[in-house]
Amino acid sequence: MKIAVLFSGGKDSNYALFCATHYGWDVTHLVTAFSSSPESYMYHVPAIELTRLAAESIGLPLIEVVTPPDPEAELMPLRDALKELNVDGIVSGALASEYQRRRLDQICQDIGIKSFAPLWHKVQRDYVREMVGEGFGIMVTGCYAEGLDESWLGKILDGEALDKLDRLHRKYGISVAGEGGEYESFVAYGPHMRRRVCVEYEKEWKRDSGKIIVKNAWLE
Amino acid sequence: MLKMLIRNATYFDGKNIVKGDMRHGDSGEEFDAAGKFVFPAFNNGHTHLAMTLMRGAGDGEKLQDWLDNTIFPMEQRLTPDLVYKGSMLGLIEMIRTGTSRFLDMYYFVEETAKAVEKAGLRATLGTPITSFGTPYYKDAKDALRIAERQLKSMRAGRVGYCVSPHSIYLNDEETLIKARELADKYHVWLSLHVSETRKECVDCHERTGKWPVEYLDGIGLLGENTVLIHAAWLTKMEIRLIAENGSSVIHCPVSNMKLASGGVMPLHELLDAGVTVGLGTDGASSNNSLDMREEMKIGSLLQKSHRWDATAANARTMFRMATLGSTDFAFIRLDDVRMLPHHDLISNLVYSGGAVTDLIVDGRLIMKGGEILTFDEEQAKKDFEEASLELIK
């Protein structure tokens, strides 16, 4: 089965890629979408520039698709790019967002390929803990929820950080997996990568949210 | 030499459903199969037969909790007598569901061998070799010694032995290599669990820099006599290695789903690469039956659902996997409600099933008209119930 993985560089798309690879499927491409809008409707804007390095470390060609700011037209370039790839299906890191999944399913339906979401409706707390336990280096690149302060920016999730997220979940109801957009992530290393992505960054914090501004990035 | 005559059979000749008489085995007996569908009896490619004793215990727990809190403590209390009685119950279930042959991995192998001889089935039995001690052996060296003793005692017949290092995570490299040497020395199967969980895969990768099958290839464990069990998480590179080495794979879909392994054995990728793939139930504690009819159906549904493809893992593919190498016959009434109508008998067998009425193994009737002929079924069940209570004391 020839597969393209929708890849943002974040934890969900990395784990979806890991699953697809270990289903024995032939992952031929990573596809990443850069929104030309500062406020993306579907895609992870912060730190997306790191995806090229991540793809290089993974060893798969990266197809870059620029998407327009109009939410109705946003997926058209993605659909057109997927059509060119001659794949049997896509794999995405969709966790629980009906909006995201329905729209991906629709464009795949339109071009006659399948749309797989291996993480769909998995227990999010368990899945993030498993990722950390399995050696994925998940860096927090953006914080957008009450309880997540500046100290989280640039942090690599470990057992202690996950315990803190559990406490924040109980206190504020935030998703431990960041599914509600509470935080954005970037996987700097993992068992599916040959080299670690190293990042030099500055923090940009405004009132109650912030993100890292990547100053330099390279493969170790 | 006279062969057993099966008269008035309706059977699948590999391509079509045909009717007529069949010759089988060398017993000279006759069996009238009028009104019955005859099919090759099932070959259960992976089980732990005496784990019938633990069926239902700790059900619904997470895998590691279930192993640590339920299974491992129970296994520490195993005795030869308990294994014999557990094996007998497993054999009843196999006979009643049309299985004549299986590849087993469990402790006190001699007891399972005795049970199989008594029941009249066929089995290839292996001691699960682990680095830690069990009531059956002190350590891995002792387990290898026991395995060799069994191999030395092997005679032509219905019961054979194999070498079964449990897995890469319960054995060191030296033991795995010695197991390989032992299997080669006696020209027998080398069977082991592999890539059942993601954790096993990433732990292996962290320790060795290789994925499990890649690691096994690197230390010379893959060969034509290697049987890889589960293989639920495989990369395409590992599929290629399995194919290049001529190794086989046993798919255990129900166990993988019940234990939430998450992975799905890449059936079509393996078949396309030319790999021989069989089907197994795993033990009755993680399935929780030994019924190959269920395994065919659920295995087929899993692949179809996983791949979004109604053509995946069709009935004939599953049937072939479930009956690999079978030389025995099982029978189901053609008017069994789940075998009607007769548009496609193989499809009926895989997806709707039916009650197995008769079983012929090695030219001998083991079950006739629903009655097991080789041992007292009621007594075996009574003995089993006492044994299962003893295990939870």
Short mmCIF file of C-alpha atoms in Angstrom, two decimals, chain A:
data_model
loop_
_atom_site.label_atom_id
_atom_site.label_comp_id
_atom_site.label_asym_id
_atom_site.label_seq_id
_atom_site.Cartn_x
_atom_site.Cartn_y
_atom_site.Cartn_z
CA MET A 1 0.00 0.00 0.00
CA LYS A 2 1.61 3.27 -1.12
CA ILE A 3 1.02 5.98 1.43
CA ALA A 4 1.64 9.72 1.84
CA VAL A 5 1.72 10.93 5.42
CA LEU A 6 0.40 14.39 6.22
CA PHE A 7 3.30 15.70 8.22
CA SER A 8 3.53 18.84 10.30
CA GLY A 9 6.52 17.83 12.38
CA GLY A 10 4.31 17.69 15.48
CA LYS A 11 3.80 14.68 17.70
CA ASP A 12 0.57 13.43 16.13
CA SER A 13 1.80 13.31 12.56
CA ASN A 14 5.09 11.78 13.68
CA TYR A 15 3.32 9.01 15.54
CA ALA A 16 0.89 8.43 12.68
CA LEU A 17 3.94 8.10 10.41
CA PHE A 18 5.54 5.66 12.86
CA CYS A 19 2.34 3.53 12.87
CA ALA A 20 2.04 3.54 9.07
CA THR A 21 5.67 2.50 8.67
CA HIS A 22 5.18 -0.36 11.13
CA TYR A 23 1.97 -1.49 9.44
CA GLY A 24 4.40 -2.57 6.73
CA TRP A 25 3.03 0.07 4.40
CA ASP A 26 5.16 1.76 1.76
CA VAL A 27 5.34 5.37 2.90
CA THR A 28 6.57 7.19 -0.20
CA HIS A 29 6.11 10.85 0.74
CA LEU A 30 5.62 13.25 3.58
CA VAL A 31 3.30 16.09 2.70
CA THR A 32 3.36 19.31 4.66
CA ALA A 33 1.03 22.24 4.27
CA PHE A 34 2.18 25.80 4.97
CA SER A 35 -0.68 28.16 5.46
CA SER A 36 -0.22 31.57 3.95
CA SER A 37 -2.49 32.83 6.74
CA PRO A 38 -1.11 33.81 10.14
CA GLU A 39 -4.12 32.10 11.72
CA SER A 40 -4.28 28.63 10.29
CA TYR A 41 -7.57 26.82 10.29
CA MET A 42 -6.07 23.35 10.28
CA TYR A 43 -2.34 23.39 10.22
CA HIS A 44 0.40 23.95 12.75
CA VAL A 45 2.05 27.22 11.88
CA PRO A 46 4.69 27.61 14.65
CA ALA A 47 7.92 25.84 13.94
CA ILE A 48 6.63 24.29 10.70
CA GLU A 49 9.86 25.40 9.05
CA LEU A 50 11.56 22.63 11.01
CA THR A 51 9.70 19.99 9.06
CA ARG A 52 12.30 19.98 6.29
CA LEU A 53 14.98 18.96 8.73
CA ALA A 54 12.69 16.37 10.30
CA ALA A 55 11.92 14.88 6.87
CA GLU A 56 15.62 14.74 6.08
CA SER A 57 16.26 12.93 9.35
CA ILE A 58 13.42 10.49 8.64
CA GLY A 59 14.70 9.93 5.13
CA LEU A 60 11.53 10.62 3.13
CA PRO A 61 10.87 13.21 0.43
CA LEU A 62 8.84 16.18 1.65
CA ILE A 63 6.16 17.70 -0.55
CA GLU A 64 5.44 21.28 0.46
CA VAL A 65 2.01 22.70 -0.25
CA VAL A 66 1.10 26.32 0.28
CA THR A 67 -2.51 26.76 1.29
CA PRO A 68 -4.53 29.95 0.90
CA PRO A 69 -6.16 31.72 3.87
CA ASP A 70 -9.72 31.08 2.67
CA PRO A 71 -11.04 28.15 4.73
CA GLU A 72 -13.20 26.94 1.85
CA ALA A 73 -10.28 26.84 -0.59
CA GLU A 74 -7.68 25.82 1.96
CA LEU A 75 -7.60 22.16 1.05
CA MET A 76 -7.66 22.45 -2.72
CA PRO A 77 -3.87 22.68 -3.19
CA LEU A 78 -3.46 19.72 -0.82
CA ARG A 79 -5.97 17.70 -2.80
CA ASP A 80 -4.21 18.55 -6.05
CA ALA A 81 -0.80 17.67 -4.63
CA LEU A 82 -2.03 14.31 -3.32
CA LYS A 83 -3.56 13.49 -6.66
CA GLU A 84 -0.14 13.81 -8.28
CA LEU A 85 1.56 11.40 -5.92
CA ASN A 86 0.02 8.16 -7.17
CA VAL A 87 -0.59 6.83 -3.66
CA ASP A 88 -3.29 4.48 -2.41
CA GLY A 89 -4.01 6.60 0.62
CA ILE A 90 -2.95 9.16 3.17
CA VAL A 91 -2.22 8.77 6.85
CA SER A 92 -2.95 11.69 9.15
CA GLY A 93 -2.48 12.33 12.85
CA ALA A 94 -6.12 13.27 13.38
CA LEU A 95 -7.02 12.52 17.00
CA ALA A 96 -10.54 13.72 17.64
CA SER A 97 -11.29 16.73 15.45
CA GLU A 98 -14.32 15.84 13.36
CA TYR A 99 -13.74 19.02 11.33
CA GLN A 100 -10.21 18.09 10.37
CA ARG A 101 -10.93 14.45 9.68
CA ARG A 102 -14.14 14.98 7.75
CA ARG A 103 -12.47 17.42 5.40
CA LEU A 104 -9.47 15.17 4.83
CA ASP A 105 -11.76 12.21 4.19
CA GLN A 106 -13.67 14.31 1.69
CA ILE A 107 -10.69 15.34 -0.42
CA CYS A 108 -9.46 11.74 -0.44
CA GLN A 109 -12.90 10.60 -1.51
CA ASP A 110 -12.80 13.20 -4.29
CA ILE A 111 -9.56 11.83 -5.72
CA GLY A 112 -10.29 8.16 -5.03
CA ILE A 113 -7.74 7.37 -2.33
CA LYS A 114 -8.10 6.22 1.28
CA SER A 115 -7.74 8.32 4.40
CA PHE A 116 -6.32 6.57 7.46
CA ALA A 117 -6.08 8.03 10.96
CA PRO A 118 -4.32 5.50 13.21
CA LEU A 119 -4.64 7.70 16.31
CA TRP A 120 -8.34 8.42 15.89
CA HIS A 121 -10.15 8.32 19.26
CA LYS A 122 -7.24 6.70 21.07
CA VAL A 123 -6.93 7.48 24.78
CA GLN A 124 -4.93 10.68 24.45
CA ARG A 125 -3.26 10.60 27.84
CA ASP A 126 -2.05 7.04 27.31
CA TYR A 127 -0.87 7.70 23.79
CA VAL A 128 1.28 10.73 24.70
CA ARG A 129 2.79 8.83 27.62
CA GLU A 130 3.56 5.89 25.35
CA MET A 131 5.27 8.19 22.86
CA VAL A 132 7.46 9.67 25.57
CA GLY A 133 8.18 6.20 26.95
CA GLU A 134 9.11 4.98 23.47
CA GLY A 135 11.76 7.64 23.07
CA PHE A 136 10.05 10.39 21.08
CA GLY A 137 11.45 13.83 21.97
CA ILE A 138 8.35 16.04 21.94
CA MET A 139 9.21 19.72 22.24
CA VAL A 140 6.54 22.30 23.13
CA THR A 141 6.73 25.02 20.49
CA GLY A 142 3.62 27.05 21.29
CA CYS A 143 1.34 27.54 24.32
CA TYR A 144 -2.23 28.75 23.99
CA ALA A 145 -4.10 27.72 27.15
CA GLU A 146 -4.52 28.88 30.73
CA GLY A 147 -2.03 27.11 32.95
CA LEU A 148 0.62 26.76 30.27
CA ASP A 149 3.08 29.55 30.99
CA GLU A 150 6.28 30.66 29.32
CA SER A 151 8.30 27.99 31.10
CA TRP A 152 6.69 25.36 28.85
CA LEU A 153 8.14 26.83 25.68
CA GLY A 154 10.99 24.69 24.37
CA LYS A 155 10.40 22.01 27.01
CA ILE A 156 10.86 18.38 25.95
CA LEU A 157 8.03 16.38 27.47
CA ASP A 158 9.15 13.90 30.11
CA GLY A 159 7.45 12.07 32.96
CA GLU A 160 7.46 15.13 35.19
CA ALA A 161 6.01 17.38 32.48
CA LEU A 162 3.30 14.81 31.76
CA ASP A 163 2.37 14.70 35.45
CA LYS A 164 2.08 18.51 35.36
CA LEU A 165 -0.13 18.30 32.28
CA ASP A 166 -2.34 15.82 34.15
CA ARG A 167 -2.70 18.32 36.98
CA LEU A 168 -3.50 21.11 34.51
CA HIS A 169 -6.05 18.82 32.91
CA ARG A 170 -7.77 18.33 36.26
CA LYS A 171 -7.61 22.05 37.07
CA TYR A 172 -8.39 23.67 33.71
CA GLY A 173 -9.62 20.77 31.60
CA ILE A 174 -6.88 21.12 29.00
CA SER A 175 -6.20 18.18 26.74
CA VAL A 176 -3.01 16.36 27.71
CA ALA A 177 -2.43 15.74 24.00
CA GLY A 178 -3.10 19.39 23.10
CA GLU A 179 -5.94 18.33 20.83
CA GLY A 180 -7.88 21.52 21.56
CA GLY A 181 -4.91 23.60 20.42
CA GLU A 182 -3.66 24.08 24.00
CA TYR A 183 -0.10 23.61 22.82
CA GLU A 184 1.81 22.92 19.63
CA SER A 185 4.66 20.46 19.44
CA PHE A 186 7.63 19.44 17.36
CA VAL A 187 9.33 16.04 17.49
CA ALA A 188 13.07 16.66 17.64
CA TYR A 189 14.06 13.00 17.80
CA GLY A 190 12.55 9.55 17.92
CA PRO A 191 13.08 5.93 16.97
CA HIS A 192 12.00 6.68 13.39
CA MET A 193 14.63 9.40 12.90
CA ARG A 194 18.27 8.94 12.06
CA ARG A 195 19.52 12.23 13.51
CA ARG A 196 18.27 14.62 16.15
CA VAL A 197 16.95 18.02 15.07
CA CYS A 198 18.72 20.63 17.17
CA VAL A 199 17.01 23.98 17.67
CA GLU A 200 18.20 27.39 18.87
CA TYR A 201 15.26 29.61 19.64
CA GLU A 202 13.94 32.63 21.44
CA LYS A 203 10.65 32.79 23.27
CA GLU A 204 7.94 35.17 22.17
CA TRP A 205 5.34 35.60 24.90
CA LYS A 206 2.30 37.88 24.67
CA ARG A 207 -0.02 38.14 27.71
CA ASP A 208 -1.21 34.52 28.03
CA SER A 209 0.20 32.72 25.01
CA GLY A 210 3.45 32.40 23.13
CA LYS A 211 5.63 30.43 20.81
CA ILE A 212 9.26 29.79 20.09
CA ILE A 213 10.97 31.74 17.34
CA VAL A 214 13.51 29.45 15.72
CA LYS A 215 16.83 31.21 15.24
CA ASN A 216 18.84 28.30 14.01
CA ALA A 217 18.19 24.62 13.41
CA TRP A 218 20.37 21.77 12.20
CA LEU A 219 20.69 18.01 12.22
CA GLU A 220 23.04 16.63 14.84
#
